Amino acid sequence: QVQLVESGGGSVQSGGSLRLSCAAPGSTYSSDCMGWFRQTPGQEREGVAAIDSGRTTYADSVKGRFTISQDNAKNTLYLQMNSLKPEDTAMYYCAVRAYCSGDYFESLQAYEYNYWGQGTQVTVSS
């Protein structure tokens, strides 16, 4: 079992920035396939950004504003979020896949992922 811990969430005004981090404390597990998802109450979990074997993909709603990156030395995944909008308000989760597929569509699907963090709340006010 891999434990993932997200941090960096908070409350910002529209147009602001946040950087989310996802670490696996005490674990030597590493993956080439990791992603960020978000969820609002009553809605399905939505894929935001993913890394699959070094290639990145983004949901259309965040392209040009969010950047996913990975620090292998620190075993940490990041999500830099700029130009935040009220509609970005959600609980954000990081996730890890046990197997990489190289498929952009699949990399943004929650059912493809095996391990999840507890989430960090992002709230953007107008």
C-alpha positions as a Markdown table, in Angstrom:
| # | Residue | x | y | z |
|---|---|---|---|---|
| 1 | Gln | 0.0 | 0.0 | 0.0 |
| 2 | Val | 1.3 | 3.4 | -1.0 |
| 3 | Gln | 0.3 | 6.4 | 1.2 |
| 4 | Leu | 0.2 | 9.7 | -0.6 |
| 5 | Val | 0.0 | 13.1 | 1.2 |
| 6 | Glu | -1.1 | 16.2 | -0.5 |
| 7 | Ser | -0.4 | 19.7 | 0.7 |
| 8 | Gly | -0.5 | 23.3 | -0.5 |
| 9 | Gly | -4.2 | 23.9 | -0.8 |
| 10 | Gly | -5.8 | 27.0 | 0.5 |
| 11 | Ser | -8.0 | 30.0 | -0.3 |
| 12 | Val | -7.0 | 32.5 | -2.9 |
| 13 | Gln | -8.7 | 35.2 | -4.9 |
| 14 | Ser | -9.4 | 34.8 | -8.6 |
| 15 | Gly | -6.2 | 35.3 | -10.6 |
| 16 | Gly | -4.0 | 34.0 | -7.8 |
| 17 | Ser | -1.7 | 31.0 | -7.7 |
| 18 | Leu | -1.1 | 27.9 | -5.6 |
| 19 | Arg | 1.3 | 25.0 | -5.8 |
| 20 | Leu | 0.1 | 21.7 | -4.6 |
| 21 | Ser | 2.5 | 19.0 | -3.6 |
| 22 | Cys | 2.1 | 15.2 | -3.3 |
| 23 | Ala | 4.6 | 13.1 | -1.3 |
| 24 | Ala | 4.9 | 9.5 | -0.3 |
| 25 | Pro | 6.5 | 9.8 | 3.1 |
| 26 | Gly | 8.5 | 6.8 | 4.2 |
| 27 | Ser | 8.0 | 5.1 | 0.9 |
| 28 | Thr | 10.6 | 4.2 | -1.8 |
| 29 | Tyr | 7.8 | 3.6 | -4.3 |
| 30 | Ser | 8.1 | 5.6 | -7.4 |
| 31 | Ser | 6.0 | 5.7 | -10.5 |
| 32 | Asp | 6.2 | 7.2 | -13.9 |
| 33 | Cys | 2.4 | 7.6 | -14.0 |
| 34 | Met | 0.9 | 10.0 | -11.6 |
| 35 | Gly | -1.9 | 12.5 | -11.8 |
| 36 | Trp | -4.0 | 15.2 | -10.2 |
| 37 | Phe | -7.7 | 15.0 | -9.9 |
| 38 | Arg | -10.4 | 17.3 | -8.4 |
| 39 | Gln | -13.8 | 16.8 | -7.1 |
| 40 | Thr | -16.7 | 19.0 | -6.0 |
| 41 | Pro | -19.7 | 17.7 | -3.9 |
| 42 | Gly | -22.1 | 15.7 | -6.0 |
| 43 | Gln | -19.7 | 15.5 | -9.0 |
| 44 | Glu | -17.5 | 12.8 | -10.3 |
| 45 | Arg | -13.8 | 13.0 | -9.8 |
| 46 | Glu | -12.3 | 14.9 | -12.7 |
| 47 | Gly | -8.8 | 14.4 | -14.2 |
| 48 | Val | -6.8 | 17.6 | -14.2 |
| 49 | Ala | -3.3 | 16.8 | -15.2 |
| 50 | Ala | -1.2 | 13.7 | -15.5 |
| 51 | Ile | 2.3 | 12.5 | -16.2 |
| 52 | Asp | 2.8 | 9.2 | -18.1 |
| 53 | Ser | 6.4 | 8.1 | -18.8 |
| 54 | Gly | 7.6 | 11.7 | -18.9 |
| 55 | Arg | 4.7 | 13.0 | -21.1 |
| 56 | Thr | 2.2 | 15.4 | -19.6 |
| 57 | Thr | -1.5 | 15.9 | -20.4 |
| 58 | Tyr | -4.1 | 18.3 | -19.2 |
| 59 | Ala | -7.8 | 18.8 | -19.1 |
| 60 | Asp | -8.9 | 21.4 | -21.5 |
| 61 | Ser | -10.2 | 23.6 | -18.6 |
| 62 | Val | -6.7 | 24.0 | -17.2 |
| 63 | Lys | -4.4 | 24.0 | -20.2 |
| 64 | Gly | -2.1 | 27.0 | -20.2 |
| 65 | Arg | -2.8 | 27.7 | -16.5 |
| 66 | Phe | -1.7 | 24.5 | -14.6 |
| 67 | Thr | 1.6 | 22.7 | -14.8 |
| 68 | Ile | 2.3 | 19.2 | -13.5 |
| 69 | Ser | 5.8 | 18.3 | -12.6 |
| 70 | Gln | 7.7 | 15.5 | -10.8 |
| 71 | Asp | 10.8 | 15.6 | -8.6 |
| 72 | Asn | 12.1 | 12.1 | -8.7 |
| 73 | Ala | 14.8 | 12.8 | -6.2 |
| 74 | Lys | 12.2 | 13.9 | -3.6 |
| 75 | Asn | 9.6 | 11.4 | -4.8 |
| 76 | Thr | 7.2 | 14.3 | -5.0 |
| 77 | Leu | 4.6 | 15.4 | -7.5 |
| 78 | Tyr | 3.6 | 19.0 | -8.0 |
| 79 | Leu | 0.8 | 21.0 | -9.5 |
| 80 | Gln | 1.4 | 24.6 | -10.2 |
| 81 | Met | -1.9 | 26.4 | -10.6 |
| 82 | Asn | -1.9 | 30.0 | -12.0 |
| 83 | Ser | -4.7 | 32.3 | -13.0 |
| 84 | Leu | -7.0 | 30.5 | -10.8 |
| 85 | Lys | -10.7 | 30.9 | -11.3 |
| 86 | Pro | -13.7 | 30.3 | -9.0 |
| 87 | Glu | -14.6 | 27.2 | -11.0 |
| 88 | Asp | -11.3 | 25.7 | -10.0 |
| 89 | Thr | -12.6 | 25.4 | -6.4 |
| 90 | Ala | -12.6 | 21.7 | -5.5 |
| 91 | Met | -10.9 | 19.1 | -3.4 |
| 92 | Tyr | -7.7 | 18.1 | -5.2 |
| 93 | Tyr | -6.3 | 14.6 | -5.1 |
| 94 | Cys | -3.0 | 13.1 | -6.3 |
| 95 | Ala | -3.0 | 9.6 | -7.5 |
| 96 | Val | -0.6 | 6.9 | -8.7 |
| 97 | Arg | -1.0 | 4.2 | -11.3 |
| 98 | Ala | 0.7 | 0.9 | -11.0 |
| 99 | Tyr | 1.0 | 0.5 | -14.8 |
| 100 | Cys | 1.6 | 3.2 | -17.4 |
| 101 | Ser | -0.4 | 2.9 | -20.6 |
| 102 | Gly | 0.9 | 5.8 | -22.7 |
| 103 | Asp | -2.6 | 6.8 | -23.5 |
| 104 | Tyr | -3.5 | 10.4 | -22.9 |
| 105 | Phe | -7.2 | 9.7 | -22.4 |
| 106 | Glu | -6.6 | 6.9 | -19.9 |
| 107 | Ser | -4.1 | 9.0 | -17.9 |
| 108 | Leu | -6.9 | 11.4 | -16.9 |
| 109 | Gln | -9.4 | 8.7 | -15.9 |
| 110 | Ala | -9.8 | 8.1 | -12.2 |
| 111 | Tyr | -10.5 | 4.3 | -12.7 |
| 112 | Glu | -7.0 | 3.9 | -14.0 |
| 113 | Tyr | -5.4 | 4.8 | -10.7 |
| 114 | Asn | -4.5 | 2.5 | -7.8 |
| 115 | Tyr | -3.4 | 4.7 | -5.0 |
| 116 | Trp | -4.9 | 8.0 | -3.8 |
| 117 | Gly | -4.2 | 10.7 | -1.3 |
| 118 | Gln | -6.7 | 12.2 | 1.1 |
| 119 | Gly | -7.0 | 15.5 | -0.8 |
| 120 | Thr | -6.3 | 19.1 | -0.2 |
| 121 | Gln | -9.0 | 21.8 | -0.5 |
| 122 | Val | -8.6 | 24.7 | -3.0 |
| 123 | Thr | -11.0 | 27.6 | -2.8 |
| 124 | Val | -11.0 | 30.4 | -5.3 |
| 125 | Ser | -13.1 | 33.5 | -4.5 |
| 126 | Ser | -14.2 | 36.0 | -7.1 |
